[in-house]
Coordinates of C-alpha atoms in Angstrom, one line a residue:
Chain F
M97 CA -21.2 -22.5 -7.6
I98 CA -24.2 -22.1 -5.6
S99 CA -22.9 -24.4 -3.2
D100 CA -20.2 -22.0 -2.3
R101 CA -19.6 -22.7 1.4
A102 CA -18.5 -18.5 2.5
A103 CA -22.1 -17.7 0.2
I104 CA -25.0 -20.2 2.7
A105 CA -23.2 -18.5 6.0
D106 CA -23.4 -15.5 4.3
L107 CA -26.7 -16.0 3.5
Y108 CA -27.2 -16.9 7.1
G109 CA -25.9 -14.4 8.3
E110 CA -27.8 -11.9 6.4
Y111 CA -31.2 -13.4 7.8
G112 CA -30.5 -13.5 11.1
G113 CA -29.1 -10.0 11.2
L114 CA -32.1 -8.5 9.3
L115 CA -34.5 -9.4 11.7
D116 CA -32.9 -8.4 14.3
T117 CA -32.3 -5.1 12.9
G118 CA -36.5 -4.8 11.9
D119 CA -34.2 -4.5 8.9
Y120 CA -38.4 -6.6 6.8
E121 CA -37.7 -5.1 3.6
G122 CA -34.0 -6.2 3.2
W123 CA -35.5 -9.8 4.8
L124 CA -38.1 -10.0 2.4
G125 CA -35.1 -9.1 -0.3
L126 CA -34.0 -12.9 0.9
F127 CA -36.7 -15.2 -0.5
A128 CA -36.7 -16.3 -4.6
A129 CA -40.2 -14.2 -6.0
E130 CA -40.8 -17.7 -5.9
C131 CA -41.2 -18.6 -2.3
R132 CA -42.4 -20.9 0.5
Y133 CA -42.2 -20.1 4.8
T134 CA -43.6 -22.3 7.4
V135 CA -43.0 -21.8 10.6
M136 CA -44.5 -25.1 12.7
P137 CA -43.5 -27.0 15.8
W138 CA -41.0 -30.0 15.2
E139 CA -43.1 -32.4 16.7
N140 CA -45.9 -31.9 13.6
Y141 CA -43.2 -32.5 10.8
R142 CA -42.4 -35.5 12.6
Q143 CA -45.6 -37.3 12.9
G144 CA -46.6 -35.3 8.9
L145 CA -48.8 -33.3 10.8
P146 CA -49.1 -30.3 7.8
S147 CA -50.5 -27.2 10.7
G148 CA -47.7 -25.1 10.7
L149 CA -48.0 -21.4 12.9
I150 CA -47.4 -20.1 9.6
F151 CA -47.2 -20.7 5.9
C152 CA -46.8 -18.6 2.8
D153 CA -47.1 -20.6 -0.3
S154 CA -46.2 -16.8 -2.0
R155 CA -44.4 -14.2 -1.8
A156 CA -47.1 -11.7 -1.3
V157 CA -48.2 -13.8 1.3
L158 CA -44.9 -13.5 2.9
E159 CA -44.9 -9.6 2.6
D160 CA -48.3 -9.4 4.1
R161 CA -47.7 -11.3 6.6
I162 CA -44.4 -9.9 7.8
M163 CA -45.8 -6.3 7.8
A164 CA -48.8 -7.4 10.2
L165 CA -46.1 -8.4 12.6
R166 CA -44.6 -5.0 12.4
E167 CA -48.0 -4.1 13.3
A168 CA -48.1 -6.0 16.5
N169 CA -45.1 -5.4 18.2
K170 CA -45.5 -1.5 18.2
Y171 CA -47.9 -3.5 21.3
N172 CA -45.0 -5.7 22.5
I173 CA -41.2 -3.7 22.4
H174 CA -39.0 -6.2 22.6
W175 CA -35.4 -7.1 20.8
D176 CA -35.0 -9.9 19.1
R177 CA -31.4 -11.6 18.8
H178 CA -30.6 -14.5 16.5
V179 CA -27.3 -17.4 17.2
I180 CA -27.5 -19.3 14.3
G181 CA -25.4 -22.3 14.3
L182 CA -23.3 -23.7 11.5
P183 CA -25.5 -24.3 8.5
R184 CA -25.2 -27.9 7.3
M185 CA -25.6 -29.1 3.4
I186 CA -27.7 -31.7 3.1
G187 CA -28.5 -32.5 -0.2
D188 CA -26.7 -30.7 -3.6
A189 CA -29.1 -31.3 -6.5
G190 CA -27.1 -28.8 -9.4
A191 CA -29.4 -25.6 -9.0
E192 CA -30.9 -26.1 -5.6
I193 CA -28.8 -27.5 -2.7
S194 CA -30.3 -27.8 0.7
I195 CA -29.4 -26.3 4.3
E196 CA -30.2 -27.3 7.7
A197 CA -29.2 -25.1 10.6
P198 CA -29.3 -24.9 14.3
F199 CA -31.0 -21.8 15.8
A200 CA -31.6 -19.8 19.0
V201 CA -33.8 -16.9 19.3
Y202 CA -33.5 -15.0 22.4
Q203 CA -35.3 -11.2 23.4
S204 CA -34.6 -8.7 25.6
D205 CA -37.6 -6.1 26.8
Q206 CA -37.2 -2.4 27.7
E207 CA -35.9 -3.3 31.0
G208 CA -32.9 -4.5 29.7
I209 CA -33.9 -8.5 31.1
S210 CA -32.7 -11.1 28.1
R211 CA -34.5 -14.7 27.7
L212 CA -33.9 -17.2 25.2
F213 CA -37.3 -16.8 23.0
A214 CA -36.5 -20.1 21.1
T215 CA -35.1 -22.3 19.5
G216 CA -35.5 -24.8 17.0
L217 CA -34.2 -25.9 13.1
Y218 CA -33.8 -24.2 9.2
C219 CA -34.9 -26.8 7.1
D220 CA -33.9 -24.6 3.5
R221 CA -33.9 -24.8 0.2
I222 CA -31.7 -22.4 -1.8
I223 CA -32.2 -21.9 -5.6
S224 CA -29.3 -19.2 -7.3
E225 CA -31.7 -16.0 -8.5
A226 CA -31.1 -12.3 -9.2
G227 CA -27.1 -12.8 -8.6
G228 CA -27.3 -14.4 -5.7
L229 CA -28.4 -17.2 -3.3
K230 CA -32.2 -16.5 -2.2
F231 CA -34.6 -19.0 0.2
R232 CA -36.5 -21.0 -2.0
D233 CA -38.1 -22.5 0.3
K234 CA -37.8 -22.0 4.4
T235 CA -39.4 -24.1 6.8
V236 CA -39.0 -23.1 11.1
L237 CA -39.1 -26.6 12.7
L238 CA -39.7 -25.3 16.6
D239 CA -38.5 -27.3 19.3
T240 CA -40.7 -24.6 21.1
F241 CA -43.8 -24.1 20.6
A242 CA -45.6 -23.3 24.3
V243 CA -44.9 -19.0 23.7
P244 CA -48.1 -16.9 24.2
S245 CA -46.3 -14.2 22.1
L246 CA -45.3 -16.7 19.1
L247 CA -47.0 -15.1 16.1
A248 CA -45.6 -11.7 16.8
T249 CA -42.1 -12.9 15.9
P250 CA -40.2 -13.6 13.1
L251 CA -38.3 -16.6 12.6
Chain A
M213 CA -5.6 -30.2 3.0
I214 CA -6.4 -31.7 6.4
S215 CA -7.0 -27.2 7.8
D216 CA -9.6 -26.5 5.3
R217 CA -12.0 -24.6 7.0
A218 CA -14.7 -25.2 5.0
A219 CA -14.5 -28.9 6.1
I220 CA -14.0 -28.2 10.2
A221 CA -16.6 -26.2 9.9
D222 CA -18.8 -29.1 7.8
L223 CA -17.5 -31.7 10.9
Y224 CA -19.3 -29.5 13.4
G225 CA -22.5 -29.0 11.4
E226 CA -22.8 -32.6 10.9
Y227 CA -21.8 -33.5 14.7
G228 CA -25.0 -31.2 16.1
G229 CA -26.8 -32.0 13.4
L230 CA -26.5 -35.3 13.8
L231 CA -27.0 -35.5 17.3
D232 CA -30.2 -33.7 17.8
T233 CA -31.8 -36.0 14.9
G234 CA -31.0 -38.4 17.4
D235 CA -28.7 -40.1 14.4
Y236 CA -26.1 -41.7 16.6
E237 CA -25.3 -44.1 13.3
G238 CA -24.3 -41.3 11.8
W239 CA -22.9 -39.8 14.5
L240 CA -20.5 -42.4 15.3
G241 CA -19.2 -42.8 12.0
L242 CA -17.7 -39.0 12.3
F243 CA -15.4 -41.0 15.1
A244 CA -11.6 -42.1 13.9
A245 CA -11.7 -46.5 14.0
E246 CA -9.8 -45.4 17.0
C247 CA -11.0 -42.6 18.7
R248 CA -11.7 -41.2 22.3
Y249 CA -14.6 -40.0 23.6
T250 CA -14.2 -37.6 26.7
V251 CA -17.0 -35.9 29.1
M252 CA -16.0 -33.9 31.8
P253 CA -16.6 -30.6 34.1
W254 CA -13.9 -28.1 33.3
E255 CA -13.2 -27.7 36.6
N256 CA -11.9 -31.9 36.8
Y257 CA -9.7 -30.1 32.9
R258 CA -8.5 -27.1 35.6
Q259 CA -7.4 -29.0 38.3
G260 CA -5.6 -31.9 36.6
L261 CA -8.4 -34.3 38.1
P262 CA -9.2 -37.0 35.2
S263 CA -12.5 -38.7 36.4
G264 CA -14.8 -37.1 34.0
L265 CA -18.4 -38.2 33.5
I266 CA -18.3 -39.9 30.2
F267 CA -14.8 -41.6 28.5
C268 CA -15.1 -43.7 26.1
D269 CA -11.6 -44.6 24.6
S270 CA -12.6 -47.1 21.9
R271 CA -15.0 -46.9 19.4
A272 CA -17.0 -49.9 20.4
V273 CA -17.6 -48.5 24.0
L274 CA -18.3 -45.6 22.1
E275 CA -21.6 -47.7 20.1
D276 CA -21.9 -50.0 23.5
R277 CA -22.6 -45.7 25.4
I278 CA -24.6 -44.2 23.0
M279 CA -26.5 -47.4 22.7
A280 CA -27.0 -47.3 26.5
L281 CA -28.0 -43.0 26.4
R282 CA -30.8 -44.2 23.1
E283 CA -32.6 -47.2 25.9
A284 CA -32.1 -44.4 28.1
N285 CA -34.0 -41.1 26.1
K286 CA -36.9 -43.8 25.5
Y287 CA -38.2 -42.8 29.2
N288 CA -37.0 -39.1 28.9
I289 CA -38.6 -37.3 26.2
H290 CA -36.9 -34.4 24.7
W291 CA -35.9 -32.4 21.8
D292 CA -31.9 -31.2 22.0
R293 CA -30.6 -28.2 19.6
H294 CA -27.2 -28.0 19.9
V295 CA -25.9 -24.8 18.6
I296 CA -22.1 -24.4 18.1
G297 CA -20.2 -21.3 17.7
L298 CA -17.3 -21.0 15.3
P299 CA -14.2 -23.7 15.4
R300 CA -11.0 -22.3 16.3
M301 CA -8.1 -23.9 15.8
I302 CA -5.7 -24.5 18.1
G303 CA -2.6 -26.4 16.9
D304 CA -1.7 -27.5 13.5
A305 CA 0.7 -30.8 13.8
G306 CA 0.3 -31.9 9.7
A307 CA -1.7 -35.0 9.9
E308 CA -3.8 -34.0 13.0
I309 CA -5.3 -30.6 14.4
S310 CA -6.5 -30.0 17.7
I311 CA -9.5 -27.4 17.1
E312 CA -11.7 -26.2 20.1
A313 CA -15.2 -25.0 19.2
P314 CA -17.6 -23.8 22.2
F315 CA -21.3 -25.0 22.5
A316 CA -24.7 -24.3 24.2
V317 CA -27.5 -26.5 24.5
Y318 CA -30.9 -27.2 24.8
Q319 CA -33.4 -29.6 25.6
S320 CA -37.1 -28.3 25.1
D321 CA -39.7 -30.8 26.4
Q322 CA -43.0 -32.6 25.5
E323 CA -45.2 -28.9 26.1
G324 CA -42.7 -27.2 24.0
I325 CA -40.6 -25.4 26.4
S326 CA -37.1 -24.9 25.9
R327 CA -34.6 -24.8 28.2
L328 CA -31.1 -24.2 28.9
F329 CA -28.9 -27.7 29.1
A330 CA -25.5 -27.4 28.9
T331 CA -22.6 -25.1 27.8
G332 CA -19.3 -25.6 27.6
L333 CA -16.0 -25.8 24.8
Y334 CA -15.1 -29.2 23.0
C335 CA -11.6 -29.7 22.7
D336 CA -10.7 -32.3 19.6
R337 CA -7.7 -33.8 17.8
I338 CA -8.7 -33.9 14.5
I339 CA -7.3 -36.1 11.7
S340 CA -8.5 -37.1 8.2
E341 CA -9.3 -41.3 7.7
A342 CA -11.9 -42.7 5.1
G343 CA -12.2 -39.8 2.6
G344 CA -13.5 -37.3 5.7
L345 CA -12.3 -35.4 8.8
K346 CA -12.7 -37.9 11.6
F347 CA -12.2 -37.0 15.1
R348 CA -10.1 -38.5 17.2
D349 CA -9.8 -37.5 20.4
K350 CA -12.9 -35.2 21.2
T351 CA -12.9 -34.4 24.6
V352 CA -16.2 -32.0 25.7
L353 CA -15.4 -29.9 28.7
L354 CA -19.1 -28.3 30.6
D355 CA -19.5 -25.3 32.2
T356 CA -22.5 -27.2 33.7
F357 CA -22.3 -29.7 35.6
A358 CA -25.4 -30.2 37.9
V359 CA -27.6 -31.0 35.6
P360 CA -29.6 -34.5 37.1
S361 CA -30.3 -35.4 33.6
L362 CA -26.5 -35.2 32.7
L363 CA -26.4 -38.2 31.4
A364 CA -28.9 -39.1 29.3
T365 CA -28.2 -36.6 26.5
P366 CA -24.5 -37.3 24.3
L367 CA -22.8 -34.0 23.7
Chain S
M71 CA -7.0 -9.6 1.2
I72 CA -8.9 -8.2 4.0
S73 CA -12.7 -9.8 3.3
D74 CA -11.5 -12.9 3.6
R75 CA -14.1 -15.0 4.8
A76 CA -12.3 -17.8 7.1
A77 CA -9.9 -14.9 8.3
I78 CA -12.7 -13.3 9.8
A79 CA -14.2 -15.7 11.0
D80 CA -10.4 -17.2 12.6
L81 CA -11.2 -13.3 14.5
Y82 CA -14.6 -14.5 16.1
G83 CA -13.3 -17.0 17.1
E84 CA -10.9 -16.5 18.7
Y85 CA -12.4 -13.6 20.6
G86 CA -14.2 -15.3 22.1
G87 CA -12.3 -18.3 23.0
L88 CA -9.2 -16.0 24.7
L89 CA -12.2 -14.7 26.6
D90 CA -13.1 -17.5 27.9
T91 CA -10.3 -19.3 28.6
G92 CA -9.1 -15.8 30.7
D93 CA -6.5 -15.5 27.7
Y94 CA -6.6 -11.3 27.8
E95 CA -3.3 -10.7 26.4
G96 CA -3.9 -12.3 24.2
W97 CA -7.3 -11.3 23.3
L98 CA -5.5 -7.6 23.2
G99 CA -3.2 -8.8 20.5
L100 CA -7.4 -9.5 18.6
F101 CA -6.9 -4.8 18.9
A102 CA -5.3 -3.1 17.0
A103 CA -1.9 -0.7 18.3
E104 CA -4.3 2.2 18.5
C105 CA -8.0 0.7 18.7
R106 CA -11.1 2.0 20.1
Y107 CA -13.3 -0.7 22.1
T108 CA -17.2 0.6 23.4
V109 CA -20.0 -1.6 25.8
M110 CA -23.1 0.2 25.6
P111 CA -26.8 -0.8 25.5
W112 CA -28.2 -0.9 22.5
E113 CA -31.0 1.3 23.1
N114 CA -28.5 4.3 24.0
Y115 CA -27.1 3.4 20.5
R116 CA -30.4 3.9 19.1
Q117 CA -30.8 7.0 20.4
G118 CA -27.8 8.4 19.3
L119 CA -27.0 8.7 23.3
P120 CA -23.2 8.4 23.4
S121 CA -23.0 7.1 27.2
G122 CA -21.0 3.7 27.3
L123 CA -20.8 1.1 29.7
I124 CA -16.9 1.2 29.1
F125 CA -15.5 3.5 27.1
C126 CA -11.7 2.6 25.9
D127 CA -10.5 4.7 23.0
S128 CA -6.8 3.6 23.4
R129 CA -4.8 0.2 23.9
A130 CA -3.5 1.8 27.0
V131 CA -7.3 2.4 28.5
L132 CA -7.8 -0.9 26.9
E133 CA -5.3 -2.5 29.1
D134 CA -5.8 -0.9 32.3
R135 CA -9.5 -1.5 32.1
I136 CA -9.0 -5.2 31.3
M137 CA -6.7 -5.5 34.3
A138 CA -9.5 -3.8 36.5
L139 CA -11.5 -6.5 35.7
R140 CA -9.3 -10.1 36.2
E141 CA -8.5 -8.3 39.7
A142 CA -12.8 -7.8 40.3
N143 CA -13.4 -11.6 38.9
K144 CA -10.9 -13.0 41.6
Y145 CA -13.9 -12.4 44.1
N146 CA -16.4 -13.6 41.4
I147 CA -15.2 -16.6 40.5
H148 CA -17.7 -18.0 37.4
W149 CA -16.3 -19.6 34.0
D150 CA -17.9 -17.4 31.0
R151 CA -19.0 -19.0 27.2
H152 CA -19.2 -16.6 24.2
V153 CA -21.4 -18.5 21.3
I154 CA -20.7 -15.9 18.5
G155 CA -22.8 -16.2 15.8
L156 CA -22.1 -16.4 12.3
P157 CA -20.2 -13.2 11.1
R158 CA -22.0 -10.4 8.7
M159 CA -20.4 -8.2 6.3
I160 CA -22.1 -4.5 6.2
G161 CA -19.0 -2.4 4.5
D162 CA -16.3 -2.8 2.7
A163 CA -13.9 0.2 2.0
G164 CA -11.0 -1.9 0.9
A165 CA -8.0 -1.4 3.7
E166 CA -11.1 -1.6 6.2
I167 CA -14.1 -3.5 6.6
S168 CA -17.7 -3.2 8.5
I169 CA -18.8 -6.6 10.7
E170 CA -21.4 -7.6 12.9
A171 CA -21.9 -10.3 14.0
P172 CA -24.4 -11.5 17.3
F173 CA -23.4 -12.8 20.6
A174 CA -24.6 -15.1 23.6
V175 CA -22.3 -15.2 26.5
Y176 CA -22.5 -17.4 29.3
Q177 CA -21.9 -17.6 32.6
S178 CA -21.5 -20.4 35.2
D179 CA -20.5 -20.6 39.2
Q180 CA -18.8 -22.5 40.8
E181 CA -21.8 -25.1 41.6
G182 CA -22.2 -25.5 37.9
I183 CA -25.4 -23.3 37.8
S184 CA -24.7 -21.8 33.7
R185 CA -27.6 -19.3 32.7
L186 CA -27.8 -16.7 30.2
F187 CA -25.3 -13.6 30.5
A188 CA -26.3 -11.9 28.0
T189 CA -27.4 -11.1 24.3
G190 CA -25.7 -8.5 21.9
L191 CA -24.9 -7.7 18.2
Y192 CA -20.6 -7.3 18.2
C193 CA -20.9 -3.9 15.5
D194 CA -16.6 -3.9 14.6
R195 CA -14.6 -2.2 12.4
I196 CA -11.8 -4.4 11.0
I197 CA -8.0 -3.2 10.2
S198 CA -5.2 -5.2 8.8
E199 CA -2.0 -5.1 10.7
A200 CA 1.0 -6.8 11.9
G201 CA 0.1 -9.4 9.2
G202 CA -3.3 -10.6 10.3
L203 CA -6.9 -8.9 11.3
K204 CA -7.0 -6.4 13.8
F205 CA -9.7 -4.6 15.9
R206 CA -9.6 -1.0 14.8
D207 CA -12.7 -0.1 16.4
K208 CA -15.4 -2.8 18.7
T209 CA -19.0 -1.9 19.5
V210 CA -20.2 -3.9 22.0
L211 CA -24.3 -3.7 21.6
L212 CA -26.0 -4.8 24.7
D213 CA -28.9 -6.4 24.7
T214 CA -28.9 -7.1 28.1
F215 CA -28.4 -4.2 30.1
A216 CA -30.3 -5.5 33.8
V217 CA -27.0 -7.1 35.5
P218 CA -25.4 -6.6 38.1
S219 CA -22.4 -8.1 37.9
L220 CA -22.1 -7.0 34.7
L221 CA -18.9 -4.9 34.7
A222 CA -17.0 -7.3 36.2
T223 CA -17.3 -9.0 32.9
P224 CA -15.0 -8.7 29.5
L225 CA -18.2 -8.9 26.2

């Protein structure tokens, strides 16, 4: 059943864990074959402005993007830590569910100093594919958009 | 069953999500018809001092209070983000359960800068009413009490 | 069943809650009779360096350690708040499971000012013992290691 709570919690646990260990291949595996990934300031979303900081409307574009971030991060060494709050069921259309989950991302530098990097809300549409839950559409609504190095970190 | 883990996690997911989207009507709907809502510094609680920052001993008082906060926030524009940790079962008296859950609330301003606003612990008594879990008594114990704009933000 | 999701979530909820209320006896009760508890910078772990900030390879050593921390905290009064993210199943070997969970710890001082204290990842091996899930091996990988008062706080 797609709306199985444990499977949903696992999906979000995997999402944060794979990003934080830098396992981008594994992370890509959480998205459906046809997927969309958007990062935008919450304020743009509220006002209906379409412009996002990142917009990937296919898996190929998402793969390209994550490889570029990976490259950029060779020169900006830090460690991320995602703390994702309890997922909230927004809608259940049978074959697809809508989930929202709040998050905070912390970044630590090579000196071992940790800072809050960004907070926001995941607004996701999830389907079942290839035997597991996958993100069909993931929208990362950012509370924090005044961050210089923002684009170098997957959220 | 009132002690159903998924339903409890959902209740806390809803609680934070409704506050962060500003859906105060929905948020009020998470409280029982007879309810109590208290916000107090952890230190007062520890010393047995009754004084709280907010004390609402009926739903009508809680409704008034939330409307006042809403009004105040027109002049203090910011976005909250609740990240609530795993709920912990403290007691199960059959018709009523006691749950504690830690939380961190972040606030972002119109410039897109996010800051830790407060941390604390929810100490709650929960009943089943009108087909769902509801807060009979919610006590918000604040670690952070040195915050000037505190009273303008529901926690 | 040892891989029961609700029991795992409960274990982590208990872990953070007992530390934050200073119930160190209860906290020790979450460890198996034979256990190991290590706190080390993430970077050391990544490079295969064994040196940790705390290394307790038996329950007796862990008990000693926690009593020392307790003593030290009489002179460094603060309150901790653990916000632990969704646990992630890494491996299931039947009698033992491997779980990872991200965390953020906040510290509040007597003035009521809260700060981010540390972030990191719990990398744990868990067994079933005495009717409950217990930590057989708990490794706390710290993103944050530039903290003067670090050793005085259990993580």
